[in-house]
Coordinates of C-alpha atoms (C1' of nucleotides) in Angstrom, one line a residue:
Chain A
M1 CA 94.8 119.8 123.2
A2 CA 97.2 118.7 125.8
E3 CA 100.5 118.0 124.2
A4 CA 102.3 114.9 125.2
N5 CA 105.9 115.4 126.0
T6 CA 108.0 115.4 123.0
G7 CA 109.6 111.9 123.4
D8 CA 106.1 110.5 123.7
R9 CA 104.9 112.5 120.6
M10 CA 107.7 111.1 118.6
E11 CA 107.1 107.5 119.6
K12 CA 103.4 107.9 118.7
I13 CA 104.4 109.2 115.4
V14 CA 106.8 106.4 114.7
S15 CA 104.2 103.9 115.8
L16 CA 101.5 105.6 113.6
C17 CA 103.9 105.5 110.6
K18 CA 104.4 101.8 110.9
R19 CA 100.7 100.8 111.9
R20 CA 99.2 102.8 108.9
G21 CA 101.9 102.0 106.4
F22 CA 103.9 105.2 106.1
I23 CA 107.3 104.1 106.9
F24 CA 108.9 100.7 107.7
Q25 CA 112.3 99.7 108.7
S26 CA 114.3 98.4 105.8
S27 CA 114.9 94.7 105.7
E28 CA 112.9 94.2 108.8
I29 CA 112.4 90.5 108.6
Y30 CA 116.2 90.1 108.7
G31 CA 116.5 92.3 111.8
G32 CA 116.7 95.6 110.0
I33 CA 119.6 97.6 108.7
N34 CA 120.7 100.7 110.5
G35 CA 120.0 104.0 108.7
F36 CA 117.8 102.6 106.0
W37 CA 114.0 103.0 105.7
D38 CA 111.3 101.9 103.4
Y39 CA 108.1 103.8 102.5
G40 CA 104.9 101.8 102.7
P41 CA 101.8 102.6 100.6
L42 CA 100.9 105.9 102.2
G43 CA 104.4 107.0 102.7
T44 CA 105.1 106.4 99.1
E45 CA 102.2 108.6 98.0
L46 CA 103.2 111.3 100.5
K47 CA 106.8 111.4 99.3
R48 CA 105.8 111.3 95.6
N49 CA 103.6 114.3 96.3
I50 CA 106.5 116.2 97.9
R51 CA 108.8 115.4 95.0
D52 CA 106.2 116.3 92.4
Y53 CA 105.1 119.4 94.0
W54 CA 108.8 120.6 94.4
W55 CA 109.5 119.8 90.7
H56 CA 106.3 121.5 89.7
T57 CA 107.3 124.7 91.7
M58 CA 111.0 124.7 91.0
T59 CA 111.1 123.7 87.3
R60 CA 107.8 123.6 85.4
Q61 CA 106.3 126.8 87.0
R62 CA 109.4 128.6 86.0
E63 CA 111.0 130.0 82.8
D64 CA 114.5 129.8 84.1
V65 CA 115.0 126.3 85.5
A66 CA 115.9 123.1 83.6
G67 CA 115.9 119.5 84.9
L68 CA 118.5 116.8 85.2
D69 CA 118.4 113.1 86.1
A70 CA 121.9 111.9 86.5
T71 CA 123.5 108.7 87.5
I72 CA 124.3 107.8 91.2
I73 CA 127.8 106.4 90.4
M74 CA 129.9 108.9 88.5
H75 CA 133.5 109.3 87.6
P76 CA 135.5 109.2 90.9
Q77 CA 137.4 112.3 89.9
I78 CA 134.3 114.2 90.5
W79 CA 134.5 113.6 94.2
K80 CA 138.2 114.5 94.2
A81 CA 137.3 117.9 92.5
S82 CA 134.4 118.5 94.8
G83 CA 136.5 117.9 97.8
H84 CA 134.5 115.0 99.2
V85 CA 137.3 112.5 99.0
D86 CA 139.4 114.6 101.3
T87 CA 137.1 116.5 103.5
F88 CA 134.6 113.7 103.8
S89 CA 137.0 111.6 105.8
D90 CA 138.2 113.0 109.0
P91 CA 140.6 110.7 110.8
M92 CA 139.3 110.3 114.4
V93 CA 140.9 109.3 117.6
D94 CA 139.1 107.8 120.5
C95 CA 140.2 108.2 124.1
K96 CA 139.6 105.0 126.0
T97 CA 140.0 106.7 129.3
C98 CA 137.5 109.6 128.9
K99 CA 135.4 108.1 126.2
G100 CA 135.8 111.2 124.0
R101 CA 136.2 111.3 120.4
F102 CA 138.4 113.8 118.6
R103 CA 139.6 114.7 115.1
A104 CA 143.0 113.6 114.9
D105 CA 144.2 116.9 113.3
Q106 CA 142.8 118.7 116.4
T107 CA 144.2 116.9 119.3
A108 CA 146.7 119.7 119.9
E109 CA 144.0 122.3 120.0
I110 CA 141.2 120.6 122.2
P111 CA 141.4 120.5 125.9
C112 CA 141.2 117.1 127.5
P113 CA 137.6 116.9 128.9
Q114 CA 138.9 115.3 132.2
K115 CA 142.0 117.6 132.5
P116 CA 141.3 120.8 130.7
S117 CA 144.7 122.3 131.6
K118 CA 146.2 119.8 129.0
M119 CA 145.4 119.3 125.4
V120 CA 144.2 116.0 124.2
S121 CA 147.3 115.2 122.6
A122 CA 149.2 115.7 125.8
C123 CA 146.9 114.0 128.4
H124 CA 147.4 110.6 129.9
G125 CA 144.2 109.0 128.4
E126 CA 144.7 105.9 126.5
K127 CA 144.0 106.8 122.8
T128 CA 143.3 104.6 119.8
A129 CA 145.2 105.1 116.5
P130 CA 143.6 107.6 114.1
R131 CA 140.9 105.9 112.2
A132 CA 139.5 107.3 109.0
F133 CA 135.8 107.8 108.7
N134 CA 135.0 108.2 105.1
L135 CA 131.4 109.1 104.8
M136 CA 131.1 108.1 101.1
F137 CA 130.1 104.4 100.2
Q138 CA 132.6 102.9 98.0
T139 CA 132.0 100.3 95.3
C140 CA 133.9 98.9 92.4
V141 CA 133.1 99.4 88.7
G142 CA 134.0 96.5 86.5
P143 CA 135.1 93.0 87.5
V144 CA 138.5 93.8 88.7
Q145 CA 138.4 95.0 92.3
D146 CA 141.6 97.1 92.7
D147 CA 142.1 100.7 93.6
S148 CA 141.7 101.9 90.0
A149 CA 138.1 100.5 90.0
I150 CA 136.9 102.3 93.1
A151 CA 133.9 104.4 92.5
Y152 CA 131.5 106.1 95.0
L153 CA 127.7 106.4 95.5
R154 CA 127.2 110.0 95.3
P155 CA 127.0 111.8 98.7
E156 CA 125.0 114.6 97.0
T157 CA 123.2 115.1 93.8
A158 CA 124.7 118.5 93.2
Q159 CA 128.0 117.6 91.6
A160 CA 126.3 116.0 88.7
I161 CA 124.8 119.3 87.9
F162 CA 128.1 121.0 87.8
A163 CA 129.6 118.2 85.7
Q164 CA 126.8 118.5 83.2
F165 CA 126.6 122.3 83.3
K166 CA 127.9 122.9 79.8
N167 CA 125.7 120.3 78.1
I168 CA 122.7 121.7 79.7
L169 CA 123.6 125.2 79.0
E170 CA 124.1 124.3 75.3
T171 CA 120.8 122.3 74.9
S172 CA 118.3 124.0 77.0
R173 CA 118.4 127.4 75.4
Q174 CA 118.9 129.0 78.9
K175 CA 121.2 131.9 79.6
V176 CA 122.6 132.9 83.0
P177 CA 120.9 133.6 85.3
F178 CA 119.2 130.2 85.1
G179 CA 119.0 127.0 87.3
I180 CA 119.3 123.3 87.0
A181 CA 117.1 121.2 89.2
Q182 CA 117.5 117.5 90.2
V183 CA 115.8 115.1 92.5
G184 CA 117.5 111.8 93.5
K185 CA 119.0 109.5 95.9
A186 CA 122.2 110.3 97.7
F187 CA 124.2 108.2 100.2
R188 CA 126.3 109.0 103.2
N189 CA 127.7 106.4 105.5
E190 CA 126.8 108.4 108.7
V191 CA 128.5 107.4 111.8
T192 CA 125.3 107.4 113.7
P193 CA 122.0 107.3 112.0
R194 CA 119.5 109.0 114.3
N195 CA 116.0 110.3 114.9
F196 CA 113.9 107.9 112.9
T197 CA 114.4 108.7 109.2
F198 CA 116.0 112.1 109.9
R199 CA 119.5 111.0 109.5
S200 CA 119.6 108.1 107.2
R201 CA 122.4 106.5 105.2
E202 CA 120.3 106.5 102.0
F203 CA 118.2 109.5 101.3
E204 CA 116.7 111.7 98.7
Q205 CA 117.7 115.2 97.8
M206 CA 115.9 117.9 95.9
E207 CA 118.5 120.3 94.8
L208 CA 118.7 123.4 92.7
E209 CA 121.9 125.0 91.4
F210 CA 121.0 128.4 90.3
F211 CA 123.7 130.0 88.2
I212 CA 124.3 133.7 88.3
R213 CA 126.6 136.4 87.0
P214 CA 129.5 137.4 89.1
D215 CA 128.9 140.7 90.8
E216 CA 131.4 142.4 88.6
A217 CA 129.5 141.4 85.4
V218 CA 126.1 142.5 87.0
E219 CA 127.7 145.9 87.7
A220 CA 129.2 146.3 84.3
I221 CA 125.7 145.5 82.8
A222 CA 123.4 147.3 85.2
G223 CA 125.7 150.1 86.2
H224 CA 125.1 149.1 90.0
L225 CA 124.1 146.4 92.3
A226 CA 120.7 146.1 93.8
S227 CA 120.9 147.9 97.2
A228 CA 120.0 146.4 100.5
A229 CA 116.6 148.1 100.4
D230 CA 116.1 146.6 96.9
I231 CA 117.0 143.2 98.4
G232 CA 114.3 143.7 101.0
Q233 CA 111.8 143.7 98.2
C234 CA 113.1 140.4 96.6
Q235 CA 110.1 138.3 97.8
T236 CA 107.8 139.8 95.1
A237 CA 110.3 140.2 92.5
L238 CA 109.8 137.1 90.3
G239 CA 109.1 138.6 86.8
N240 CA 110.5 142.0 87.8
D241 CA 113.7 143.3 86.4
Q242 CA 116.6 141.3 88.0
T243 CA 119.5 142.6 85.9
D244 CA 121.0 144.4 88.9
W245 CA 120.9 141.5 91.2
G246 CA 124.1 140.3 92.6
W247 CA 124.7 137.2 94.6
E248 CA 123.2 138.6 97.8
A249 CA 120.0 139.5 96.1
W250 CA 119.7 136.2 94.5
H251 CA 120.6 134.4 97.8
K252 CA 118.0 136.3 99.7
Y253 CA 115.4 135.7 97.0
W254 CA 115.8 132.0 97.1
V255 CA 115.7 131.9 101.0
E256 CA 112.3 133.6 100.7
E257 CA 111.1 131.4 97.8
R258 CA 112.0 128.3 99.6
I259 CA 110.2 129.5 102.9
R260 CA 107.2 130.3 100.8
F261 CA 107.3 126.7 99.4
Y262 CA 107.3 125.2 102.9
E263 CA 104.3 127.5 103.8
S264 CA 102.4 126.4 100.7
I265 CA 102.5 122.7 101.8
G266 CA 101.3 123.5 105.3
L267 CA 104.5 124.3 107.4
P268 CA 103.7 127.6 109.1
R269 CA 106.4 130.0 109.4
Q270 CA 106.5 129.8 113.2
T271 CA 107.5 126.0 112.8
L272 CA 110.5 127.0 110.8
V273 CA 113.7 128.7 111.8
E274 CA 115.7 130.8 109.2
Y275 CA 119.3 130.4 110.5
W276 CA 122.0 132.5 109.0
Q277 CA 125.2 130.6 109.5
K278 CA 127.9 132.6 111.3
P279 CA 131.1 133.5 109.3
E280 CA 133.1 130.9 111.4
E281 CA 130.6 128.1 110.5
L282 CA 130.6 128.6 106.8
A283 CA 132.1 125.9 104.6
H284 CA 135.3 127.2 102.9
Y285 CA 133.5 127.6 99.5
A286 CA 130.5 129.4 100.9
R287 CA 130.0 133.1 101.1
A288 CA 126.7 132.8 103.0
T289 CA 124.5 129.9 104.0
V290 CA 121.0 130.0 105.4
D291 CA 119.6 126.8 107.0
I292 CA 115.9 126.4 107.1
L293 CA 115.2 124.4 110.1
Y294 CA 112.0 122.7 111.2
K295 CA 111.1 122.4 114.8
F296 CA 111.0 118.6 115.2
P297 CA 109.7 117.1 118.4
F298 CA 113.2 115.7 118.9
S299 CA 115.0 119.0 118.4
K300 CA 117.0 120.4 121.2
R301 CA 115.8 123.4 123.1
D302 CA 117.6 126.7 123.6
A303 CA 118.0 128.4 127.0
Q304 CA 114.5 129.9 126.7
G305 CA 113.1 126.4 126.3
E306 CA 112.2 127.1 122.6
L307 CA 112.8 124.2 120.0
M308 CA 115.9 125.0 118.0
G309 CA 115.0 123.0 114.9
E310 CA 116.8 120.7 112.6
E311 CA 117.9 121.3 109.1
L312 CA 115.4 120.7 106.3
E313 CA 117.3 122.6 103.6
G314 CA 120.5 124.6 103.3
I315 CA 120.6 127.6 100.8
A316 CA 124.2 128.2 100.1
A317 CA 125.9 131.1 98.1
R318 CA 128.8 128.9 96.8
S319 CA 130.5 131.6 94.6
D320 CA 132.1 130.0 91.4
F321 CA 134.0 127.4 93.5
D322 CA 132.4 124.2 92.2
L323 CA 132.6 125.2 88.4
S324 CA 136.2 126.4 89.1
Q325 CA 137.1 123.1 90.6
H326 CA 135.7 121.0 87.8
Q327 CA 137.3 123.3 85.2
R328 CA 140.7 122.8 86.8
S329 CA 140.2 119.2 87.5
S330 CA 138.9 118.2 84.1
G331 CA 140.7 120.8 82.0
K332 CA 137.4 121.6 80.2
S333 CA 136.3 125.2 80.2
M334 CA 133.3 125.9 82.3
T335 CA 133.0 129.6 81.4
V336 CA 129.9 131.1 79.7
F337 CA 129.9 133.8 77.1
D338 CA 127.6 136.7 77.9
E339 CA 126.6 138.9 75.1
E340 CA 125.2 141.6 77.3
L341 CA 128.4 141.8 79.2
K342 CA 130.5 142.0 76.0
A343 CA 128.2 144.8 74.8
A344 CA 128.2 146.7 78.0
W345 CA 131.9 146.6 78.8
P346 CA 133.3 149.1 76.1
K347 CA 130.6 151.6 77.3
L348 CA 132.1 151.8 80.9
E349 CA 134.3 154.6 81.9
P350 CA 137.9 153.4 82.0
A351 CA 138.1 153.9 85.7
K352 CA 135.1 151.7 86.2
Q353 CA 136.5 149.0 83.9
A354 CA 139.8 149.0 85.8
E355 CA 137.9 148.8 89.2
L356 CA 135.7 145.8 88.1
K357 CA 138.7 144.0 86.4
E358 CA 140.8 144.5 89.6
R359 CA 138.0 143.1 91.8
Y360 CA 137.4 140.0 89.6
Y361 CA 141.2 139.5 89.6
Q362 CA 141.3 139.7 93.3
N363 CA 138.6 137.1 93.8
R364 CA 140.0 134.7 91.3
L365 CA 143.5 135.1 92.8
Q366 CA 142.0 134.4 96.3
Y367 CA 140.3 131.3 95.2
L368 CA 143.4 130.0 93.2
S369 CA 145.7 130.6 96.0
K370 CA 143.4 129.0 98.6
T371 CA 143.3 125.8 96.5
G372 CA 147.0 125.5 96.4
E373 CA 148.2 126.9 93.0
A374 CA 151.8 128.2 93.1
P375 CA 151.6 132.0 93.6
D376 CA 153.0 132.9 90.1
K377 CA 150.8 130.5 88.4
A378 CA 147.8 131.7 90.4
E379 CA 148.6 135.3 89.5
K380 CA 148.9 134.4 85.7
L381 CA 145.6 132.4 85.7
A382 CA 143.7 135.2 87.6
R383 CA 145.0 137.7 85.0
E384 CA 143.7 135.6 82.2
D385 CA 140.3 135.2 83.9
A386 CA 140.1 139.0 84.5
E387 CA 141.0 139.6 80.8
A388 CA 138.3 137.2 79.7
L389 CA 135.8 139.0 81.8
T390 CA 136.3 142.2 79.7
K391 CA 135.5 140.1 76.6
G392 CA 132.3 138.7 78.1
Y393 CA 133.5 135.4 79.6
Y394 CA 133.2 134.3 83.1
L395 CA 132.5 131.4 85.5
P396 CA 129.0 131.7 86.8
H397 CA 128.5 131.9 90.5
V398 CA 125.8 129.7 92.1
I399 CA 123.1 129.7 94.6
E400 CA 122.3 126.3 96.0
P401 CA 118.9 125.5 97.7
S402 CA 119.4 122.0 98.7
A403 CA 116.6 120.1 100.4
G404 CA 116.1 116.7 101.9
A405 CA 112.9 114.9 100.7
D406 CA 112.8 112.4 103.5
R407 CA 113.3 115.0 106.1
L408 CA 110.6 117.0 104.6
A409 CA 108.3 114.0 104.6
L410 CA 109.1 113.5 108.3
A411 CA 108.6 117.2 109.1
L412 CA 105.2 117.1 107.3
I413 CA 104.1 114.0 109.3
C414 CA 105.3 115.6 112.7
N415 CA 103.6 118.9 111.7
A416 CA 100.4 117.1 110.8
Y417 CA 100.1 114.9 113.8
S418 CA 97.6 116.0 116.2
E419 CA 95.2 114.8 118.7
D420 CA 91.9 116.5 119.6
Q421 CA 88.7 115.7 121.3
A422 CA 85.7 114.6 119.4
P423 CA 82.4 113.5 120.9
D424 CA 81.3 109.9 120.2
E425 CA 77.7 109.0 119.5
K426 CA 76.8 109.2 123.2
G427 CA 78.4 112.7 123.4
K428 CA 81.4 111.4 125.4
L429 CA 84.7 113.0 124.4
E430 CA 87.2 110.7 122.8
T431 CA 90.6 111.4 121.7
R432 CA 90.9 111.7 117.9
V433 CA 94.2 111.3 116.0
V434 CA 94.4 113.5 113.0
L435 CA 97.1 114.0 110.4
R436 CA 96.3 117.5 109.2
F437 CA 98.2 117.3 106.0
H438 CA 97.8 120.1 103.5
P439 CA 95.5 118.7 100.8
R440 CA 98.3 119.3 98.2
I441 CA 100.5 116.6 99.8
A442 CA 97.9 114.4 101.5
P443 CA 98.5 110.7 100.4
I444 CA 94.8 110.2 99.8
K445 CA 92.7 113.2 98.8
V446 CA 89.1 111.9 99.3
A447 CA 87.4 108.9 100.8
V448 CA 84.1 107.8 99.4
F449 CA 81.6 105.9 101.6
P450 CA 78.1 104.5 101.2
L451 CA 76.4 105.4 104.4
L452 CA 75.3 101.7 104.8
K453 CA 76.8 98.7 103.2
N454 CA 73.6 96.7 103.3
K455 CA 71.7 98.9 101.0
P456 CA 72.7 98.0 97.4
E457 CA 71.5 101.4 95.9
L458 CA 73.8 103.2 98.2
V459 CA 76.7 101.1 97.3
K460 CA 76.1 101.3 93.7
K461 CA 75.9 105.1 93.8
A462 CA 79.0 105.3 96.0
R463 CA 80.9 103.3 93.5
E464 CA 79.9 105.6 90.7
V465 CA 81.2 108.6 92.7
R466 CA 84.4 106.7 93.3
D467 CA 84.8 106.1 89.7
L468 CA 84.0 109.6 88.7
L469 CA 86.8 110.9 90.9
R470 CA 89.4 108.4 90.5
P471 CA 91.0 109.5 87.2
W472 CA 91.7 112.9 88.8
M473 CA 93.0 112.1 92.3
N474 CA 93.9 109.4 94.7
V475 CA 90.5 108.0 96.1
F476 CA 89.9 105.5 98.8
Y477 CA 86.6 103.7 98.8
D478 CA 85.4 102.1 102.1
E479 CA 82.1 100.4 102.9
A480 CA 83.1 98.4 106.0
G481 CA 81.8 99.1 109.5
A482 CA 80.1 102.2 110.9
I483 CA 80.3 105.5 109.2
G484 CA 82.0 107.1 112.2
R485 CA 84.8 104.5 112.3
R486 CA 85.5 105.1 108.7
Y487 CA 85.8 108.8 109.1
R488 CA 88.2 108.2 112.0
R489 CA 90.3 105.8 110.0
Q490 CA 90.7 108.5 107.2
D491 CA 91.5 111.1 109.9
E492 CA 94.4 109.1 111.2
I493 CA 95.9 108.9 107.8
G494 CA 95.3 112.6 106.9
T495 CA 92.7 112.3 104.1
P496 CA 91.2 115.8 103.9
F497 CA 87.9 115.0 102.5
G498 CA 85.2 112.5 102.9
V499 CA 82.1 112.0 100.6
T500 CA 79.2 110.1 101.9
I501 CA 76.3 108.8 99.8
D502 CA 73.1 108.7 101.8
F503 CA 69.4 108.2 101.3
D504 CA 68.9 111.9 100.3
T505 CA 71.2 111.2 97.4
L506 CA 68.8 108.6 96.2
G507 CA 66.1 111.2 96.4
E508 CA 64.2 110.0 99.5
K509 CA 63.8 113.5 100.8
G510 CA 62.7 114.8 97.5
P511 CA 64.1 115.8 94.2
E512 CA 66.1 118.9 95.3
L513 CA 68.5 116.7 97.4
K514 CA 68.7 113.9 94.7
D515 CA 72.2 113.3 93.4
T516 CA 73.8 115.4 96.2
V517 CA 76.3 114.0 98.7
T518 CA 77.8 115.2 102.0
L519 CA 81.3 116.5 101.8
R520 CA 83.0 116.2 105.2
D521 CA 86.1 118.2 106.2
R522 CA 88.8 116.4 108.1
D523 CA 89.8 119.3 110.3
T524 CA 86.4 120.8 111.2
M525 CA 84.3 117.7 110.8
Q526 CA 81.8 119.9 109.3
Q527 CA 79.7 118.7 106.3
E528 CA 78.3 120.4 103.3
R529 CA 75.7 119.2 100.8
V530 CA 77.2 119.1 97.3
K531 CA 75.7 118.2 93.9
I532 CA 77.6 115.2 92.5
S533 CA 77.9 117.1 89.2
E534 CA 79.8 119.9 91.1
L535 CA 82.0 117.5 93.2
L536 CA 84.9 117.2 90.9
P537 CA 85.6 120.7 90.1
L538 CA 85.0 121.6 93.8
L539 CA 87.6 119.0 95.0
L540 CA 90.1 119.8 92.3
G541 CA 90.1 123.4 93.5
R542 CA 90.7 122.4 97.0
I543 CA 93.6 119.9 96.5
R544 CA 95.7 122.0 94.2
Chain B
rG1 C1' 133.1 102.7 116.2
rC2 C1' 132.9 103.6 122.0
rG3 C1' 129.7 104.1 126.5
rA4 C1' 124.6 103.5 128.9
rG5 C1' 119.5 101.7 128.3
rC6 C1' 116.2 98.7 125.6
rG7 C1' 114.0 94.5 122.2
rU8 C1' 107.5 89.7 124.1
rA9 C1' 101.2 89.6 118.6
rG10 C1' 100.2 94.8 113.4
rC11 C1' 100.6 98.8 117.8
rU12 C1' 101.1 99.8 123.2
rC13 C1' 102.7 96.8 127.0
rA14 C1' 102.5 92.7 131.4
rG15 C1' 105.4 88.4 132.5
rU16 C1' 112.2 88.4 133.2
rC17 C1' 114.7 89.6 139.7
rU18 C1' 112.5 84.2 142.3
rG19 C1' 113.6 79.2 135.0
rG20 C1' 108.2 74.9 134.5
rU21 C1' 107.2 76.0 128.2
rA22 C1' 102.9 83.1 126.6
rG23 C1' 98.9 87.0 128.2
rA24 C1' 95.9 91.9 128.1
rG25 C1' 94.0 96.2 125.6
rC26 C1' 93.7 98.2 120.9
rG27 C1' 94.0 97.0 115.9
rU28 C1' 93.1 93.5 111.6
rC29 C1' 89.7 90.0 108.9
rA30 C1' 84.7 87.6 108.1
rC31 C1' 79.4 87.6 108.9
rC32 C1' 75.4 90.1 111.3
rU33 C1' 73.8 95.0 112.8
rU34 C1' 73.9 100.1 111.0
rG35 C1' 70.0 106.0 109.0
rC36 C1' 76.6 110.8 109.7
rC37 C1' 81.4 110.9 113.5
rA38 C1' 85.5 104.8 115.8
rA39 C1' 85.3 100.8 121.0
rG40 C1' 76.9 96.7 119.2
rG41 C1' 76.9 91.1 118.4
rU42 C1' 79.3 86.4 116.7
rG43 C1' 83.4 84.2 115.1
rA44 C1' 88.7 84.0 113.3
rA45 C1' 93.9 84.7 112.4
rU46 C1' 98.6 86.2 114.3
rG47 C1' 104.2 85.2 118.4
rU48 C1' 110.0 79.3 117.0
rC49 C1' 109.2 86.1 123.3
rG50 C1' 115.0 90.2 117.8
rA51 C1' 118.7 86.3 115.9
rG52 C1' 122.5 82.4 116.9
rG53 C1' 124.9 79.7 120.6
rG54 C1' 125.6 77.9 125.7
rU55 C1' 124.0 76.3 130.9
rU56 C1' 119.8 73.1 132.5
rC57 C1' 115.5 67.5 132.9
rG58 C1' 113.4 72.2 131.3
rA59 C1' 115.1 79.1 129.1
rA60 C1' 110.9 84.9 127.3
rU61 C1' 113.4 84.4 132.1
rC62 C1' 120.5 82.8 133.6
rC63 C1' 125.4 83.3 130.4
rC64 C1' 128.0 84.6 125.7
rU65 C1' 127.8 86.4 120.6
rU66 C1' 125.3 89.2 117.2
rC67 C1' 121.5 92.4 114.8
rG68 C1' 118.3 96.4 115.6
rC69 C1' 116.3 100.7 118.4
rU70 C1' 116.9 105.0 122.1
rC71 C1' 120.5 108.6 124.3
rG72 C1' 125.7 110.8 124.5
rC73 C1' 130.7 111.7 121.6
rU74 C1' 131.0 112.7 116.0
rC75 C1' 128.5 114.1 111.4
rC76 C1' 124.6 116.5 108.6
rA77 C1' 120.4 117.1 103.2

RNA sequence: GCGAGCGUAGCUCAGUCUGGUAGAGCGUCACCUUGCCAAGGUGAAUGUCGAGGGUUCGAAUCCCUUCGCUCGCUCCA
């Protein structure tokens, strides 16, 4: 299986996507529009399978996650509170002399590329005035288009979860720790869309905000925090006792959980990179972030020549930053009342009480100071928060696994794409293009063929089999051309199974083969003989 | 947004330098053939050569503008 060079491979994938109806450029007949992509018939099925399986795994299969489907346009204040209005717009300066681009606030710290002894702000290059690059799409709500009407298309789905946190808490009968999941479109006016659909301006996110107790509350209730060794066992812990899990345990748990998800739809661990962001790379609100990267063909290589991977998902431990921000910005309380905490607190030693209270106070004070509260006010608020903790009230912390649906679709296509050698009818080796999708996410699950089209009995029987399977899975029926050609067409779009109705099915070779069909496996091209009556349960077992 | 390269049939591409009015392979469709792994037969459709403008008797070819793609700066689910 000779691998073409990576550029080649990516080109073949892009071309296959268009040729077979996975992905088209948006608005193509008008010349296209940069950073926007449409999914064709097969791509739509693929993406729907991804979304559905994510939803299935993250919410319906769990006791502790509830769903949300919020609007794309929300109150603009949300994006002030979240920090997107300010931090999503970096004024940039271009240097016409050296062609460099620099953040306007950093020109005094970055050396000039042409004359490194001087900083950019002091070099002789001819520079443009600072220009704002706000990555949020703006629109106006209502007929009057003035500043008061400005609204934004959401740049992430997460903020709606925080904004609706209290409503969901009160209506879902969930208690911390629990999560809120959402799948939906998000929009970023990327400077440079790149790498096929990888960096698009309109994309779909699959996000979970998993709310947990602050460590101080965990310690008050459980008496201790799960140790490093306990954390090492997280991967099998669903259903186990989690009362002593602090944020590190939950964070690690979700990293493992998410990697298992990727494995379960056919991305082997060696195609993924688990990247723990270094302290200096962390966003200001994050205590830890793990990126799950997939080794795309267009990924850069490290010094050893290994693909470094591109981000599919980020799993951030965001402390109580987001709920705090919305609490301050909206003036509405975002705290929860925790009966277990209230009951546990009076039973603690006074020294322990003091220690936990002090730690909570320090954390709140640090947050409030960082966000610019006046020192005396910050101190007062932090005292109040610490006092509330002793009564069972706190702001939940959050672990955020946030994945890109389109990026995952692209990763699955890249991962599935393969070329192998298969003999044609004369035994000559031919190149076969196969998308080795995991059956769970394959757009079409099974293709049904009559061996020959010109035999009405075969066609009739094949249509019966098609109709038998159709209510249960996506079936494709094809009677055109030679049987081998039909198999190959299905291989190219990743259909895992092929069912062929032949003369044995009609009973020509005797009663023992009557009403049996051949079931052909895409990857091995092996066939097995299966009774029609057993076909449905067999296939259902293999595609779930 | 800036710099470099590119844009011809559904896909991959030839033709562009040296203007004369568009081709190949694969694919698609129909009919025939078919006895389990695509390239048997016959026939068919498809391009205002990315778009717009200019030069010219004549532009896929030269010039300008614009849109899109690829790479770099920047950003990131």
